[in-house]
Amino acid sequence: MKHILRSLAVAGATLVAAVGSSLSAAELNLFAWSEYVPQAVLDKFTEETGIKVNYETYDSNEEMLSKLVGGAEYDLVQPSEYVIEVMVKRGMLAPIDFAAVPNFKNLDKAYLNLPHDPEQKFSIPYMVGSVGIVVNTEKVKEPVKGYADLFSGKHAGRIVTLDDNRELLTWAFYFTGQDLNTINKDTMAKARPVLAKWLPQIKIFDSASPKTALLNGEVDLGIVWSGEAAILFQEDKKFQYVLPTEGAHLFIDSLAMPKDAPHKKEAHAFLNFILRPDISVLISADFPYTNPNVEARKLLTPEQLENPASYPAAEDAKRLHTFRDIGRAAAEIDKMITDLRGGS
Amino acid sequence: MAGTIVATDTPAAGGRKPPGRAGWLLLAPLLAWLACFVVAPTAILFAYSFCQRDELGFVVWEFSWENYARIADPVYLKIFGRSLWYAGLTTVLCLLIGYPVAYYIARAPASRRPTLLMLLMIPFWISFLLRTYAWISLLKADGLVSATLEMLHLIPEPLEILYKPAAVLIGLVYTYLPFMILPIYTSAEKIENSLIEASMNLGAGPWRTLAHVILPLTKPGIFAGVLLVFVPSIGMFAVNDLMGGGKVDMIGNVIQNQFGQARDWPFGAALGITFLALFVISFWFLHDRGEVKRT
Amino acid sequence: METMVELRGVTKRFGAFTAVDSVDLQIRQGEFMTFLGPSGCGKTTLLRLISGFETATAGRVLIGGRDVTDVPPYKRDVNQVFQSYAIFPHLNVADNVAFGLRMRNVPAAERAKRVGEALELVSLQGLEKRRPHELSGGQRQRVALARAIVCRPQVLLLDEPLSALDAKLRHSMQFELKNLQRQLGITFIFVTHDQEEALIMSDRIAVINKGRIEQLGDATQIYHAPATAFTADFIGEANLLKSQVVYRNGILARVRLTEGVELAVKKETLQDSTSQALLSVRPEKIYITKTKPAKENAFKGTIEEEVFRGAMDELRIRIGGTPAANGSHTGLSLMAMVPNESSHERSWHKGDTVYCTIHTDDIVVVEQKA
């Protein structure tokens, strides 16, 4: 009888231990853009650290924001620069303990301490890119240097652009020589007639995969994400990427930690992990945006580095600017573009 | 003389017993489902529609009519108008194409009907996006449709139809056609053959039989089909984005934008509620007229 | 009398199945003609060939002297009362009745007048605005009738119109229909499987079996002089008796039914070469007595069973033969009808010995062979 009781107690203790360990088992809830984090990177992380990664994806910053506001608990999210600004202002992010992320030193200083996170306390750049012009040089012989050339009227009906109202407005702002983050009635009024002339020239609005229309020949020019342009260039050198002379949007997709992240330790481990040069190159291989990791760039092939969409010339890069949060103006932009497109 | 004997049997009323209290229990899961997933979200949407958006795009609980006032802006009214126009056109085309198909299937021998219905359903096994992309590759300038017509010398140059309103219309009609066919099929199948024979026997040719017997008897199916096509096609945005190149903005795109890029949930909610109100009003209108005619 | 509907060698095949097999028939103006037969015999197909819902595989259909074989139903001057009534559920009573007139573009005023008359004829005045689902079965039947006669067709076709009504209503409708037909003077072609209905209403009956007309004649001919075993058996009840010719002279012939039972039959009903004949005797034509009557064609039997059938009692009488070991009998069993008896004075009991008498006039030869 005693014997039985003792074995029961042992079994019970084992059970409690097992449950306890599974509760505290190391895991990480990652909420990131779809098609932006290679599965190989996640597998390798788990293999090395034993931390299980729960990878959930979203298709827009807004989707991510509303899930967070709704109370979902994630350890890392992947907002674009102007969204970081919103989240910081709202107090939604936890500061990062940079002591736990020694690989942070690998990052290019050019992408740090920018206006959306001036003290670089809350975010770590993941990938960087621009929004520029792609030209099928087999079909278009005359040079296209900027928005003025693109929308000269010669290429009407042969253009694909992103389907994003703020981006559309930004191009007109550059064209009219206005600051892309100063959005008010006056600046918008100046941009309006420009867009009224441009929008009817666009054949397709598509944010998800603008490269498709270029690849299958529906259109010959486009304003697209640099990553899409880099893939086009890999496919065929005839697709040349041009950073508009008037200026272009630089976007910085970063990783950040929500205030209530339940696994902060694991989050820091992951941040340090992906900043390792040998890991970072894996991301570049799948998603040929600009890698902000200087050490990782040293490991890239010459071909990757020579892709002008991924790594534009230094003097071109000077014309790039990041987005700031624009508050209520987003609704005004939406109304204006809706109106102009409604007329098309 | 004829008729000296008066019929004494009683009207053939359906002697169905109304369900007792236990009957409601059977409905409980459905009611709970409706409460959770229809009533509650609609209530939230309704509440949101009177709220404000703060600087950062978050909802602020502060009462205001402003969102509804904004809808009255010509920018949005124009889009509402266009959505109604496209949805109306889609509905008419679906009806013109779907009615004969539904009628044909309903009057086909009973043994062949399941096969015909199955053919109608098979495309639903494939994802909507995939089917839409298939249409894109069919309709694009060097696609199958254009190439075939060119080869047959029916058109002088590649067909520029994709990313034009016509492509959106094709996409909408294709997407919603089964929703027109199925309810019409259901009501056409119920028409007894003898009613059609009676009509012909009384001197009505095929067209007059259609107008005076078949159409009136399939009215419930037409009504259901029109609702099932018209309402969702007003709110459709995926087809417009993919096949219209994002250029044929409909109210669905505008609403989608408010919950996305514009981050203006209260305005999106107000648009949604307006859309819902339009639907409810038109439903009542159609329904009441149907009732009035019947009595 | 003028011929209204004529079928000339009409055949209708559905695939390998022959529903109507080269039928020739002339139906007279103002006649009440009934197609009578079991289900699947082809009577409804025959009707549909006249209404135009089926097209003859071979042969011609004429209505009022016009060849309508290839004329679609909506151009034929016939109207039909359907078995299911086929009342348009979306129209009220008046609109249902007016349907045919509207299709013939009859002006509204005349339409209203004729609809009123038709509804009066079938006693449905006051129900003009009723919807079909608010009507009883009998009322719907009347609407169907009014809708068909309002067009004043040359021929009215009725496809088992009474089969859905209860027995009492059916019986009264039979008389009503007959009266209506006399009143209107139009040709009625009535399809039924109910022989009693056929006998009550018809001027002539075409008994139909396997796509052919088995016998054509008026009610009494069909009943009293069935030409075939099928007709004898299908119409009313009949004892069908196998017999062998044992003797014949100038006036009479004698046939043997079973060991020791012989009947005298009229000589002229048998062909000279006949050696075997099938006889039909109606049960009510067998006279039952307790004592042996001094008549020919009387023979002894035993009451096997007595069945109460309302107005009549049915007796099963065993003639000749001996009981076999397995409980069956040799010899033959006759069915006879006697007026029913009140329970306190019964004259017939199971097991009684009785005498059956059959008059030679009541013996009909329905089949014979050498």
Coordinates of C-alpha atoms in Angstrom, one line a residue, chain B residues 1-14 192-209 211-217 219 293-295, chain C residues 48 51 53 73-74 78-80 82 84 86-90 99-100 102-105 121-123 131 133-140 142 147 151 166 169 172 176 179-180 183:
Chain B
M1 CA -79.0 21.2 -63.6
A2 CA -75.3 21.7 -63.4
G3 CA -74.1 22.8 -60.0
T4 CA -77.1 22.0 -58.0
I5 CA -74.9 20.1 -55.7
V6 CA -72.5 22.2 -53.7
A7 CA -69.1 21.0 -52.8
T8 CA -69.0 20.2 -49.2
D9 CA -65.3 19.4 -48.6
T10 CA -63.2 21.9 -46.8
P11 CA -60.3 24.0 -48.2
A12 CA -57.1 22.2 -48.5
A13 CA -55.3 24.3 -45.9
G14 CA -52.0 23.0 -44.6
E192 CA -45.7 21.2 -62.5
N193 CA -45.6 20.3 -66.1
S194 CA -49.4 20.3 -66.2
L195 CA -49.4 24.1 -65.6
I196 CA -47.4 24.7 -68.7
E197 CA -49.6 22.2 -70.6
A198 CA -52.7 23.9 -69.2
S199 CA -51.4 27.3 -70.5
M200 CA -50.7 25.9 -74.0
N201 CA -54.1 24.1 -73.9
L202 CA -55.7 27.5 -73.3
G203 CA -54.2 29.0 -76.4
A204 CA -50.9 30.4 -75.1
G205 CA -47.9 29.9 -77.3
P206 CA -44.4 29.4 -75.8
W207 CA -43.8 33.1 -75.3
R208 CA -47.1 33.9 -73.8
T209 CA -46.8 30.9 -71.5
A211 CA -44.9 35.7 -69.7
H212 CA -48.1 34.6 -68.1
V213 CA -47.3 31.4 -66.3
I214 CA -43.6 30.6 -66.0
L215 CA -42.3 34.1 -65.1
P216 CA -45.0 34.8 -62.5
L217 CA -44.4 31.4 -60.9
K219 CA -41.0 35.3 -59.3
K293 CA -50.0 42.4 -55.7
R294 CA -50.8 39.1 -54.1
T295 CA -53.9 40.1 -52.1
Chain C
R48 CA -52.6 13.7 -75.2
S51 CA -54.8 17.7 -77.2
F53 CA -49.1 17.3 -76.1
P73 CA -51.5 22.3 -78.7
Y74 CA -52.2 26.1 -78.5
V78 CA -59.8 21.6 -77.7
N79 CA -59.7 22.3 -74.0
Q80 CA -58.7 20.0 -71.2
F82 CA -56.3 18.0 -66.0
S84 CA -54.3 17.6 -61.1
A86 CA -53.5 22.5 -63.0
I87 CA -55.0 25.7 -61.6
F88 CA -52.6 28.6 -61.9
P89 CA -51.5 29.2 -58.3
H90 CA -50.6 32.9 -59.0
F99 CA -56.9 32.9 -69.0
G100 CA -58.0 31.2 -72.2
R102 CA -57.2 36.6 -72.6
M103 CA -54.9 34.4 -74.7
R104 CA -57.5 34.6 -77.5
N105 CA -57.7 38.4 -77.1
L121 CA -72.5 27.1 -64.7
V122 CA -70.3 25.4 -62.1
S123 CA -71.9 27.2 -59.1
R131 CA -56.9 32.3 -54.5
H133 CA -55.0 27.6 -52.2
E134 CA -58.2 28.9 -50.5
L135 CA -60.4 26.4 -52.4
S136 CA -61.4 22.9 -51.6
G137 CA -60.6 20.0 -53.9
G138 CA -64.1 20.0 -55.3
Q139 CA -64.0 23.8 -55.9
R140 CA -60.7 23.6 -57.7
R142 CA -65.0 23.2 -60.8
R147 CA -61.7 27.4 -67.3
C151 CA -63.5 29.0 -74.3
D166 CA -64.0 11.4 -52.3
L169 CA -68.6 14.0 -54.3
S172 CA -72.5 13.7 -57.7
E176 CA -73.2 17.1 -63.0
N179 CA -75.8 17.3 -67.4
L180 CA -73.2 19.9 -68.3
Q183 CA -76.5 21.4 -71.8

